[in-house]
Tab-separated table of C-alpha atoms in Angstrom:
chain	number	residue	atom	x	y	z
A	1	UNK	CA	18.042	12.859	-36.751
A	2	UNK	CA	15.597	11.509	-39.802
A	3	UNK	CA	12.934	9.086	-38.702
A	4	UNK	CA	13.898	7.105	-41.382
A	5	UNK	CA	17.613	7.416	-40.058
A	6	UNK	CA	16.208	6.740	-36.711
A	7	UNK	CA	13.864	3.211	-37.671
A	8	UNK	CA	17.591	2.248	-39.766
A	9	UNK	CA	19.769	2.744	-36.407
A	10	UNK	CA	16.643	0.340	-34.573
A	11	UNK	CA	17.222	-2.092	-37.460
A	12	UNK	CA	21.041	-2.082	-36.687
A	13	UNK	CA	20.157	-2.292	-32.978
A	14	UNK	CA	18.047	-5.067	-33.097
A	15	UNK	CA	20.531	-6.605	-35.381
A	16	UNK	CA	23.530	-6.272	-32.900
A	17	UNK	CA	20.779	-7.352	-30.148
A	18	UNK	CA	20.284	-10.492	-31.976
A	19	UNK	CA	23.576	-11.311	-33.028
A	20	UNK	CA	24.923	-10.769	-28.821
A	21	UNK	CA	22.113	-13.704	-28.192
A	22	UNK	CA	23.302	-15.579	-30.467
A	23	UNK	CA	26.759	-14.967	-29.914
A	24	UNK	CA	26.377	-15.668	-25.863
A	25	UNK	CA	24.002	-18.719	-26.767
A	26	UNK	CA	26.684	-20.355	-28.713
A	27	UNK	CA	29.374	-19.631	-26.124
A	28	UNK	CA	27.605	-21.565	-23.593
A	29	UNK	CA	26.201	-24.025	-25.941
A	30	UNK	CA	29.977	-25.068	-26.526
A	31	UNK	CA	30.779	-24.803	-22.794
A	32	UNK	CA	27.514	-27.306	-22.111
A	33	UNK	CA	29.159	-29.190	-24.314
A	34	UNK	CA	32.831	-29.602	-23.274
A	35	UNK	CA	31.356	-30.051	-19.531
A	36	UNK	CA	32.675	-33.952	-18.820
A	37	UNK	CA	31.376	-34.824	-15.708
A	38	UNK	CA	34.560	-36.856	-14.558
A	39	UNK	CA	36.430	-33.605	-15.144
A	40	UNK	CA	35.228	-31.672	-12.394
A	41	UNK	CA	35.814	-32.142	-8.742
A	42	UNK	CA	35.400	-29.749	-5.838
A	43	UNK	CA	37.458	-29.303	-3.209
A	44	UNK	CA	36.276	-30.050	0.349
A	45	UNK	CA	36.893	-26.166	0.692
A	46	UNK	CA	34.637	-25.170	-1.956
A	47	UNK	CA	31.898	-27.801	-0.651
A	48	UNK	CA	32.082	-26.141	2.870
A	49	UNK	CA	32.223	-22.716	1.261
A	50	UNK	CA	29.269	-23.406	-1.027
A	51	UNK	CA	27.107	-25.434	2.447
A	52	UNK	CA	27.764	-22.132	4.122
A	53	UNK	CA	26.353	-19.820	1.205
A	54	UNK	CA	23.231	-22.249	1.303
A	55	UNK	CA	22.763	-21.909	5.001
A	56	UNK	CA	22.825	-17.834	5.062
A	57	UNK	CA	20.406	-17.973	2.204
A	58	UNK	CA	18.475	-19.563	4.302
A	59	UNK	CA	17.547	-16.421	6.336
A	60	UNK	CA	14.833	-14.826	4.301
A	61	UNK	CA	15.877	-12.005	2.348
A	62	UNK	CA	13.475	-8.768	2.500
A	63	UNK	CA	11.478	-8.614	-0.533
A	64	UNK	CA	12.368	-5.790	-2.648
A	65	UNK	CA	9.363	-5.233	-3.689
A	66	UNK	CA	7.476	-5.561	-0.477
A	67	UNK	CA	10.348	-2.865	0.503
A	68	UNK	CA	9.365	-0.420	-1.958
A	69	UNK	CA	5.684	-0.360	-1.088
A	70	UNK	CA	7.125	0.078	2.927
A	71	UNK	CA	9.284	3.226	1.519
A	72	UNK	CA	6.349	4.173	-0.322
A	73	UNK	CA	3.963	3.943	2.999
A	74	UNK	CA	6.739	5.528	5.401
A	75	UNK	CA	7.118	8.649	2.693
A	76	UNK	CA	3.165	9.161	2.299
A	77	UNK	CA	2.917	8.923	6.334
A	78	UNK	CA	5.593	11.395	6.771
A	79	UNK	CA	4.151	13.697	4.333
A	80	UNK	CA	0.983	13.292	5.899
A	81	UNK	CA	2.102	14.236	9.304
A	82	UNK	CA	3.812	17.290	7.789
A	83	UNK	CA	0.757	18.556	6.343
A	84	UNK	CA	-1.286	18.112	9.584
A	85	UNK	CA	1.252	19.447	11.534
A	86	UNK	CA	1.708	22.569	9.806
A	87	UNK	CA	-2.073	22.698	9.456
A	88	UNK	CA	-2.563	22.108	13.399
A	89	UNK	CA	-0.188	25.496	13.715
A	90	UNK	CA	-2.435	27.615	12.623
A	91	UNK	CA	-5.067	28.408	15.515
A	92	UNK	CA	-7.875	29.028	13.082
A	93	UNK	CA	-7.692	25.275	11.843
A	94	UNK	CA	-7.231	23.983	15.317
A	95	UNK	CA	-10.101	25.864	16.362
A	96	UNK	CA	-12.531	24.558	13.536
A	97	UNK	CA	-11.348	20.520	13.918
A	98	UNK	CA	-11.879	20.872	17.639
A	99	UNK	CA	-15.918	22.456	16.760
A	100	UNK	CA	-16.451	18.724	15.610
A	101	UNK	CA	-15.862	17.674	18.832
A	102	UNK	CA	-16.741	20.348	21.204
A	103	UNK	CA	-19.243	23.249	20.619
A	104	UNK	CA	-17.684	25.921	21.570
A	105	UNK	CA	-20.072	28.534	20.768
A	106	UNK	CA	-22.336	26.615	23.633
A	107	UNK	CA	-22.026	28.046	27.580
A	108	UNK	CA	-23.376	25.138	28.753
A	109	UNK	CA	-23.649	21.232	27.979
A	110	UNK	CA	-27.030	19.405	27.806
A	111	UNK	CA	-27.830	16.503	29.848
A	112	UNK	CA	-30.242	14.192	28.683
A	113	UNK	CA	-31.920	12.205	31.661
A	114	UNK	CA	-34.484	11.064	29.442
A	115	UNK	CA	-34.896	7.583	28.426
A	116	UNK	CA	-32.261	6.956	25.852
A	117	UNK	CA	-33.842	7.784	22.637
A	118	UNK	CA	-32.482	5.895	19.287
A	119	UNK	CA	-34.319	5.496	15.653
A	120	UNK	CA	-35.814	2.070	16.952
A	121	UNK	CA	-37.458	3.221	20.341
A	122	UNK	CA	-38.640	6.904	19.440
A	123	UNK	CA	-42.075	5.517	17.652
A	124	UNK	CA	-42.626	3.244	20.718
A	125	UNK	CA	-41.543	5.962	23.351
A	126	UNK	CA	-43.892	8.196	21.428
A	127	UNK	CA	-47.060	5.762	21.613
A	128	UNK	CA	-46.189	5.690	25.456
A	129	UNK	CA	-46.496	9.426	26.262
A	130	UNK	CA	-49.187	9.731	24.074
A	131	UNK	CA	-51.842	11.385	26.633
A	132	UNK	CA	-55.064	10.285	25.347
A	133	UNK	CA	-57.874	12.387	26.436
A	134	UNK	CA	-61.350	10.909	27.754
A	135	UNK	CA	-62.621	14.555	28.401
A	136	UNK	CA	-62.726	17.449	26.106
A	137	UNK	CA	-64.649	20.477	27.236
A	138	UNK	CA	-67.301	21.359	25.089
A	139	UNK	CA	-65.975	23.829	21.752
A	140	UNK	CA	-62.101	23.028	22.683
A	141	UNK	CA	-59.840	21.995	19.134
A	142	UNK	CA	-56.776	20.505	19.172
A	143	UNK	CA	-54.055	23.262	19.101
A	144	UNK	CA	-50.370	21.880	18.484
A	145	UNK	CA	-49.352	18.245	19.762
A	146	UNK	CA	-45.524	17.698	20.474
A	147	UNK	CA	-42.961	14.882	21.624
A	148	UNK	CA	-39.959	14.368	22.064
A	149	UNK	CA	-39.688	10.969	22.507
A	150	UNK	CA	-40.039	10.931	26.077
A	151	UNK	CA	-42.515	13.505	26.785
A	152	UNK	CA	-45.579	14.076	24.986
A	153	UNK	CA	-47.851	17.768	25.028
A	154	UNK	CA	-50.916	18.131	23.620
A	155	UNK	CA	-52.439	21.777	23.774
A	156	UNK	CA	-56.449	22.402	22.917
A	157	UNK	CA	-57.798	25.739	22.427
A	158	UNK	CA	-61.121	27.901	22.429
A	159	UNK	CA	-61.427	31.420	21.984
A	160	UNK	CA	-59.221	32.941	25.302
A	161	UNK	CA	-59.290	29.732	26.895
A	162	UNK	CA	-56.785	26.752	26.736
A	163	UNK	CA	-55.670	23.932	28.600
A	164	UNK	CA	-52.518	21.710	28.018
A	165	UNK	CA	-51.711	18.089	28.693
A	166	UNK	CA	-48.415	16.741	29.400
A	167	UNK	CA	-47.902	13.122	29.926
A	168	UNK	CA	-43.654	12.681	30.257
A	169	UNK	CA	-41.057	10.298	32.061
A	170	UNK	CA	-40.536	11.235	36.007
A	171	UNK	CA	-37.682	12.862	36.475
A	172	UNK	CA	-35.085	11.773	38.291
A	173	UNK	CA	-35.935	14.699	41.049
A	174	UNK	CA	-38.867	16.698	41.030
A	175	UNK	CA	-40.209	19.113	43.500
A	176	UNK	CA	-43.138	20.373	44.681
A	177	UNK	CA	-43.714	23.705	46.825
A	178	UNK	CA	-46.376	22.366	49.391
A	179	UNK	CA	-45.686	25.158	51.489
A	180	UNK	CA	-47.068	27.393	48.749
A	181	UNK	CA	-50.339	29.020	50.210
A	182	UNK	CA	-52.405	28.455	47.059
A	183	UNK	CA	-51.322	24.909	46.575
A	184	UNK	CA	-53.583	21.963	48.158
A	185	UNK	CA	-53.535	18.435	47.858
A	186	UNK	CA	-56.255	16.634	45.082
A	187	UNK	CA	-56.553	12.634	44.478
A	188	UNK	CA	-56.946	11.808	40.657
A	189	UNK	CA	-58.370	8.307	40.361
A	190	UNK	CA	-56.724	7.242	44.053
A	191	UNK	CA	-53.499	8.730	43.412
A	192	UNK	CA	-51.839	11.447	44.813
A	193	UNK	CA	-52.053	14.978	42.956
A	194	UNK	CA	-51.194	18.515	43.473
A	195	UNK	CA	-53.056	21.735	42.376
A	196	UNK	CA	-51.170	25.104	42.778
A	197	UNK	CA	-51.662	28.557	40.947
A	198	UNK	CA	-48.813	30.216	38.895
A	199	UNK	CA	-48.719	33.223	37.442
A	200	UNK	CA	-52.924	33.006	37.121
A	201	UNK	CA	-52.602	29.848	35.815
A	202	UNK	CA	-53.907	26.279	37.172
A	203	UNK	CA	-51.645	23.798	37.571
A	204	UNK	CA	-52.575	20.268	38.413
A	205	UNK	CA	-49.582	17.596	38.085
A	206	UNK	CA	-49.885	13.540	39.499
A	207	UNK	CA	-47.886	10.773	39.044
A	208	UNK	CA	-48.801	7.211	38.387
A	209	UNK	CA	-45.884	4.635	38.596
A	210	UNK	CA	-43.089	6.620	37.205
A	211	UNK	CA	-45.262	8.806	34.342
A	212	UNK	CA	-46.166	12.056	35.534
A	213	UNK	CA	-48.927	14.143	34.453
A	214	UNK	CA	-49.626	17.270	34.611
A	215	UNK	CA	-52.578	19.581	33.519
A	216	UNK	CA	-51.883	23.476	32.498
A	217	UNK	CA	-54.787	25.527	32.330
A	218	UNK	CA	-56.774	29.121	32.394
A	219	UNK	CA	-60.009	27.135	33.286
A	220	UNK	CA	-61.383	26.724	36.699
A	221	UNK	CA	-60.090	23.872	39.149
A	222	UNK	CA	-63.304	21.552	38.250
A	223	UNK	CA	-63.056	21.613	34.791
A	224	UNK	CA	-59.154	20.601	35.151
A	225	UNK	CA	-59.988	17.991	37.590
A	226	UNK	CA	-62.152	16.618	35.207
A	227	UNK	CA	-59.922	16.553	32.329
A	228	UNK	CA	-57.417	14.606	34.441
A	229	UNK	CA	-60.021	12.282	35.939
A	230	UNK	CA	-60.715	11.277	32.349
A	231	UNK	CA	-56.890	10.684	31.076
A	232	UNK	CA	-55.794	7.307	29.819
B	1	UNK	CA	4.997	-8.728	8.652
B	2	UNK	CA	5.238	-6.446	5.960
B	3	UNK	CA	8.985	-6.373	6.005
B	4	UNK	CA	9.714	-10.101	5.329
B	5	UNK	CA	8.017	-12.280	3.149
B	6	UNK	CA	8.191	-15.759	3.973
B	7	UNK	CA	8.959	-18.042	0.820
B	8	UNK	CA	9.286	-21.874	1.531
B	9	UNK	CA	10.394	-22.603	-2.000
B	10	UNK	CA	13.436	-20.359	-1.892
B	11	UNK	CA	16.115	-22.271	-0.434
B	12	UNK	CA	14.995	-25.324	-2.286
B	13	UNK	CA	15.164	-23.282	-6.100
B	14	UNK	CA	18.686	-21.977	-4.336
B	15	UNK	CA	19.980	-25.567	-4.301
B	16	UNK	CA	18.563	-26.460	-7.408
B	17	UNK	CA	19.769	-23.669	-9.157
B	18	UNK	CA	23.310	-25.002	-7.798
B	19	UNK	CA	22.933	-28.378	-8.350
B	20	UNK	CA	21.885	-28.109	-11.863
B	21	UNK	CA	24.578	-25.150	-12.743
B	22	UNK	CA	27.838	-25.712	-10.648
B	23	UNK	CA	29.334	-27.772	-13.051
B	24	UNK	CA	29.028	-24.926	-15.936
B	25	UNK	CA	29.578	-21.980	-13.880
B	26	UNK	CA	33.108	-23.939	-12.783
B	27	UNK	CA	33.327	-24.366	-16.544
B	28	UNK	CA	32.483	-20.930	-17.775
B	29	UNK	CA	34.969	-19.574	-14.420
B	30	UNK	CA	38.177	-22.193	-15.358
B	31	UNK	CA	37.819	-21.066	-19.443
B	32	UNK	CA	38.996	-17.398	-18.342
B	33	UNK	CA	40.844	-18.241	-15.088
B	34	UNK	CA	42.586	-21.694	-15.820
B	35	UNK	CA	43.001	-22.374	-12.204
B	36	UNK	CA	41.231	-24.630	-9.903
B	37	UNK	CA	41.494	-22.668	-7.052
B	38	UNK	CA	40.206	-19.107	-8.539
B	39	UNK	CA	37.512	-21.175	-10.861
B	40	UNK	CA	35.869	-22.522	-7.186
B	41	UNK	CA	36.260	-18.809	-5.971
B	42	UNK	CA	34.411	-17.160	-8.718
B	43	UNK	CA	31.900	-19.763	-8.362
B	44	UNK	CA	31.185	-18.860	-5.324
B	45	UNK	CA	31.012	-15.947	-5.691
B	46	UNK	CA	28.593	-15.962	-8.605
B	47	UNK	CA	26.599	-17.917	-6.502
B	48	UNK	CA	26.192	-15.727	-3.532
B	49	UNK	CA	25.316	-12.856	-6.821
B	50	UNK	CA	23.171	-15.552	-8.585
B	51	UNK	CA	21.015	-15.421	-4.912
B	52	UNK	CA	20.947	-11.835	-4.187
B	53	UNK	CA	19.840	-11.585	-8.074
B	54	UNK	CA	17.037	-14.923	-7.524
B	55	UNK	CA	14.302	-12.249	-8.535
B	56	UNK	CA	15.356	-12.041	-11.799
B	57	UNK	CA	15.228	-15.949	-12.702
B	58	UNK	CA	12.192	-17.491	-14.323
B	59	UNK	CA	12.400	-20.773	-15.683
B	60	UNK	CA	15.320	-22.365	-14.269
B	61	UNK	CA	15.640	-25.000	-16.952
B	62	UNK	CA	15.316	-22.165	-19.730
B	63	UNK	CA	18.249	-21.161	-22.056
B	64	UNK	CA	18.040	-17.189	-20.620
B	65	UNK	CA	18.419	-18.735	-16.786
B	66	UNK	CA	21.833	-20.623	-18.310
B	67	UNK	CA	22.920	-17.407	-19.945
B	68	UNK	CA	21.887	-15.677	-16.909
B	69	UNK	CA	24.154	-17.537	-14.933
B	70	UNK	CA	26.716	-18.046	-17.303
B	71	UNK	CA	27.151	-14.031	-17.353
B	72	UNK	CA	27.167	-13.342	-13.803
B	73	UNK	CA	29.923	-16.208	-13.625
B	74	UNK	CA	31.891	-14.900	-16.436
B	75	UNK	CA	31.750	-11.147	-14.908
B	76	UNK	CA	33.023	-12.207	-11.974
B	77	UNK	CA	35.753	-14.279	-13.560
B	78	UNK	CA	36.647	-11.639	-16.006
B	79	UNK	CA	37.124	-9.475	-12.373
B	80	UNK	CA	38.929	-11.571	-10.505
B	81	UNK	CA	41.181	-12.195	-13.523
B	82	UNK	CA	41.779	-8.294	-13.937
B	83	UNK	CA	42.306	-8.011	-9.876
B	84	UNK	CA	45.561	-10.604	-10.972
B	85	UNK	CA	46.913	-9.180	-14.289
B	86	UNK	CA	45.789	-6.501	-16.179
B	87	UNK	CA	44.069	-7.313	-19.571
B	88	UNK	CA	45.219	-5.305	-21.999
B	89	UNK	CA	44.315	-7.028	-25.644
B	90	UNK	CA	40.536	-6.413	-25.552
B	91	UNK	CA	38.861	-3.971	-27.879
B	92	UNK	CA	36.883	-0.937	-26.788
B	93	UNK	CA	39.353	1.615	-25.015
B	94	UNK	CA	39.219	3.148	-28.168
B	95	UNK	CA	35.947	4.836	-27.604
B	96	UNK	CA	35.542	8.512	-27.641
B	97	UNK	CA	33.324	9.833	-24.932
B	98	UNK	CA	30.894	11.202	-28.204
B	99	UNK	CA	31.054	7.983	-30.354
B	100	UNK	CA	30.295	9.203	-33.958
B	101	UNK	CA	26.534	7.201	-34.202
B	102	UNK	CA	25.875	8.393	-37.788
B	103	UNK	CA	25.376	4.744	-39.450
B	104	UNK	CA	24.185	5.933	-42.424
B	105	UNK	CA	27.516	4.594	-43.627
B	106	UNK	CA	26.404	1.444	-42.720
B	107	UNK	CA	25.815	-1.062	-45.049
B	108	UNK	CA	24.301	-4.164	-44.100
B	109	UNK	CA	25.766	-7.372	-46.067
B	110	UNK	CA	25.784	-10.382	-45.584
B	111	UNK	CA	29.775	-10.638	-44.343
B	112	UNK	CA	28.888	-7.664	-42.105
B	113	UNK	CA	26.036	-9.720	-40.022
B	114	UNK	CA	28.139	-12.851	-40.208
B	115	UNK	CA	31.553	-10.879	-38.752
B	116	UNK	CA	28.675	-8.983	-36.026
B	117	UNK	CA	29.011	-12.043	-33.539
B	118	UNK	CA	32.633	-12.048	-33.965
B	119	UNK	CA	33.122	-8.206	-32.927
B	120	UNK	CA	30.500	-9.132	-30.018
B	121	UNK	CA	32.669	-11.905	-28.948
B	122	UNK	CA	35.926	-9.703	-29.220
B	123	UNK	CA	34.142	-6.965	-27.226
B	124	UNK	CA	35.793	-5.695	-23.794
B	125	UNK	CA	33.935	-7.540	-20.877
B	126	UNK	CA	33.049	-4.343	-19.473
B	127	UNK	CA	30.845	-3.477	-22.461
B	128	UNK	CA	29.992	-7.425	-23.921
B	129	UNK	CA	28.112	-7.921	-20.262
B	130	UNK	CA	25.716	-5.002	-20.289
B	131	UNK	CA	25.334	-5.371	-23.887
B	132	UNK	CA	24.674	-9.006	-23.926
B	133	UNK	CA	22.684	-8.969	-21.015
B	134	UNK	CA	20.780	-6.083	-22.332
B	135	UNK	CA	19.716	-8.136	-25.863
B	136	UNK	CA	18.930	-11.081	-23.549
B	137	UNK	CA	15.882	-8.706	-22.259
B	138	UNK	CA	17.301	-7.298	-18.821
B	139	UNK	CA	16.414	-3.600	-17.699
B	140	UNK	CA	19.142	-1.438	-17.522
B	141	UNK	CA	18.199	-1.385	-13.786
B	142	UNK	CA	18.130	-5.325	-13.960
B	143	UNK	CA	21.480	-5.495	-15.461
B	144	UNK	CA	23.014	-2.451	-13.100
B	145	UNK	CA	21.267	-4.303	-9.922
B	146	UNK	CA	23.160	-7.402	-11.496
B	147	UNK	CA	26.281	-6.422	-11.646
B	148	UNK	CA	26.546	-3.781	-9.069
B	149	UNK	CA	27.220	-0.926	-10.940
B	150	UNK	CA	25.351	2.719	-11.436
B	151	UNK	CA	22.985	1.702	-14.290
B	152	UNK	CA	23.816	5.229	-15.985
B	153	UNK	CA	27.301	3.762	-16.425
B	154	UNK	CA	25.814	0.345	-17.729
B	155	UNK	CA	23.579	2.604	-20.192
B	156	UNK	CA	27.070	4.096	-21.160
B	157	UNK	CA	28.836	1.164	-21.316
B	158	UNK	CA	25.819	-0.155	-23.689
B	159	UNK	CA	26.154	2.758	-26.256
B	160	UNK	CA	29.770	2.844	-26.311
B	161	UNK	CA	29.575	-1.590	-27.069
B	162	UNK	CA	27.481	-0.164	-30.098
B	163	UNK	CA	29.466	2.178	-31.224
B	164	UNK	CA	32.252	0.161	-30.980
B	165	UNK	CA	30.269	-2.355	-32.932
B	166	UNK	CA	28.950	0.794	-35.483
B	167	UNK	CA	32.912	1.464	-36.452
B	168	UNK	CA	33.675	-2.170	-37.045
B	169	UNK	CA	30.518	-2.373	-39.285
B	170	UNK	CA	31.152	0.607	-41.387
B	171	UNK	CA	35.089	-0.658	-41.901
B	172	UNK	CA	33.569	-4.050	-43.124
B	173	UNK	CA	32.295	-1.827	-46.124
């Protein structure tokens, strides 16, 4: 078909269109019209019939619409739960969704007794720990410092010799082998302290309230004792 | 909650949509019935259509609302008058499933737009309905939802009301 036989059979179209307006408009025009309101009566029959169609109309209809968007929710959700479904049959893909959850690589889980650590308290948790030394042997430099929040280390260094401080929460339980031979009994500043020897290395660890120190060293006994006297 | 959506004015434009049309739909229902009796039925039952179709009415004073109305009511007459006796004398059953649509025969004068309305009026109820409805500005799905019918058949029934209309131009020449 031509377009210009095409935009001629539009013209008739709208032509037929608005001669059927006009041709239904003046139908009912004439019927307005000829309507005498004396004419026309109901029955009591009608009335009733008509009261009755009221009344069920009454009872809200379900909006088509709002019935469409349901179909279109109900279709979307069943397609969804196909996909998943066959997704969640293979093992591979259950396996992977369940390492957001689980780490399963892991043989064991972690337990954090620790204070509970968040953004907001890790600066002020830090400032806590933070062992802060009154006595430095002579030549010692500072070699690494680290935290966790909860715990703080600081490690100095000179030539062979090195001593580290830790200043951390007290655990929950913590124990101490006084039967060990090499192991005696020291008081830091009027509280309680403990020196043993491990593995050639001095060991002196105290508590105060519920912070716990504790010393690490290759230096002699003295020199620890002194560094521990002199922690704030 | 998402099912059902509550609408306070609906009942009320249902009554006023009554009130302000019984009186012509009776009319429109008595022209093509002449009885009392079947005129009150088809009213009703253009009402109960006129509410299922509520959707599809804007203004309810406007001239397409009366039309509206008026065609649901004269369906539904035209139907209940077929379900008593069979009418026979209306144009159209002489439709070929492939109308011939070349109107390049056509020749549009000034008798030919004048006699248009006429053929329109003459058309058979089947295809005057969709067709009418459809120049009034109602979806073939609007028109199909309407009526009740398959809206491929109501796009059928459309082209074969033009066709008709097509052969009764082209004879005017």
């Amino acid at each position: 078909m031509s377009k210009d036989n095409k935009n001629y059979i539009n013209n008739i179209d709208d032509l037929i269109d608005s001669a059927a307006n006009e041709a239904v408009s003046e139908l009912f025009d004439n019927i307005d019209k000829s309507i005498d309101d004396s004419d026309i009566s109901f029955s009591e029959n009608h009335t009733v019939a008509i009261d009755n169609i009221l009344k069920i109309s009454n009872v809200e209809k379900p909006h088509k619409a709002h019935i469409g968007i349901n179909k279109k929710i109900l279709l979307i959700a069943a397609v969804i739960s196909i996909i998943v479904a066959t997704a969640f049959s293979v093992d591979a893909v259950r396996n992977k969704f369940g390492e957001y959850f689980v780490n399963t690589h892991q043989h064991n889980t972690d337990l954090n007794l620790d204070e509970e650590i968040t953004p907001d308290n890790y600066s002020l948790l830090k400032n806590k720990y933070k062992p802060d030394l009154g006595y430095i042997p002579q030549g010692f430099h500072l070699d690494f410092t680290d935290s966790s929040g909860a715990n703080y280390i600081v490690q100095y260094i000179k030539d062979d010799k090195c001593f580290s401080v830790c200043k951390s929460k007290m655990p929950d339980f913590h124990s101490i082998d006084t039967e060990d031979p090499n192991a005696e009994r020291i008081d830091i500043n009027g509280f309680d302290g403990f020196f043993s020897i491990q593995n050639d290395i001095n060991i002196l660890t105290w508590t105060i309230d519920d912070i716990m120190y504790t010393v690490e060293s290759n230096l002699d006994k003295e020199t620890i004792v002194k560094i521990a006297e002199n922690l704030k | 909650m998402l099912f059902f959506t509550p609408d306070a004015d609906r009942s009320k434009r249902i009554e006023i949509i009554y009130n302000k049309y019984c009186k012509f739909m009776y009319k429109v229902a008595y022209d093509i019935l002449k009885e009392k009796y079947y005129a009150e039925d088809a009213v009703q039952q253009s009402f109960i259509r006129i509410i299922n179709n509520l959707d599809k009415i804007g203004d309810i004073e406007s001239q397409k609302t009366r039309n509206f109305i008026g065609l649901i009511t004269r369906n539904i007459s035209i139907d209940i008058y077929n379900s008593r006796k069979k009418q026979s004398d209306a144009i159209g059953d002489d439709i070929t499933e492939n109308p011939d649509n070349d109107l390049s025969a056509i020749i549009i004068k000034k008798e030919t737009v004048a006699n248009l309305k006429k053929y329109i009026n003459e058309l058979k109820p089947i295809y005057y309905i969709p067709l009418v409805m459809k120049a009034q500005g109602y979806s073939v799905n609007e028109i199909a939802d309407t009526l009740g019918i398959n809206s491929k058949t109501v796009q059928k029934r459309i082209e074969r009301a033009r066709a008709v209309l097509y052969k009764k131009m082209r004879e005017d020449i």
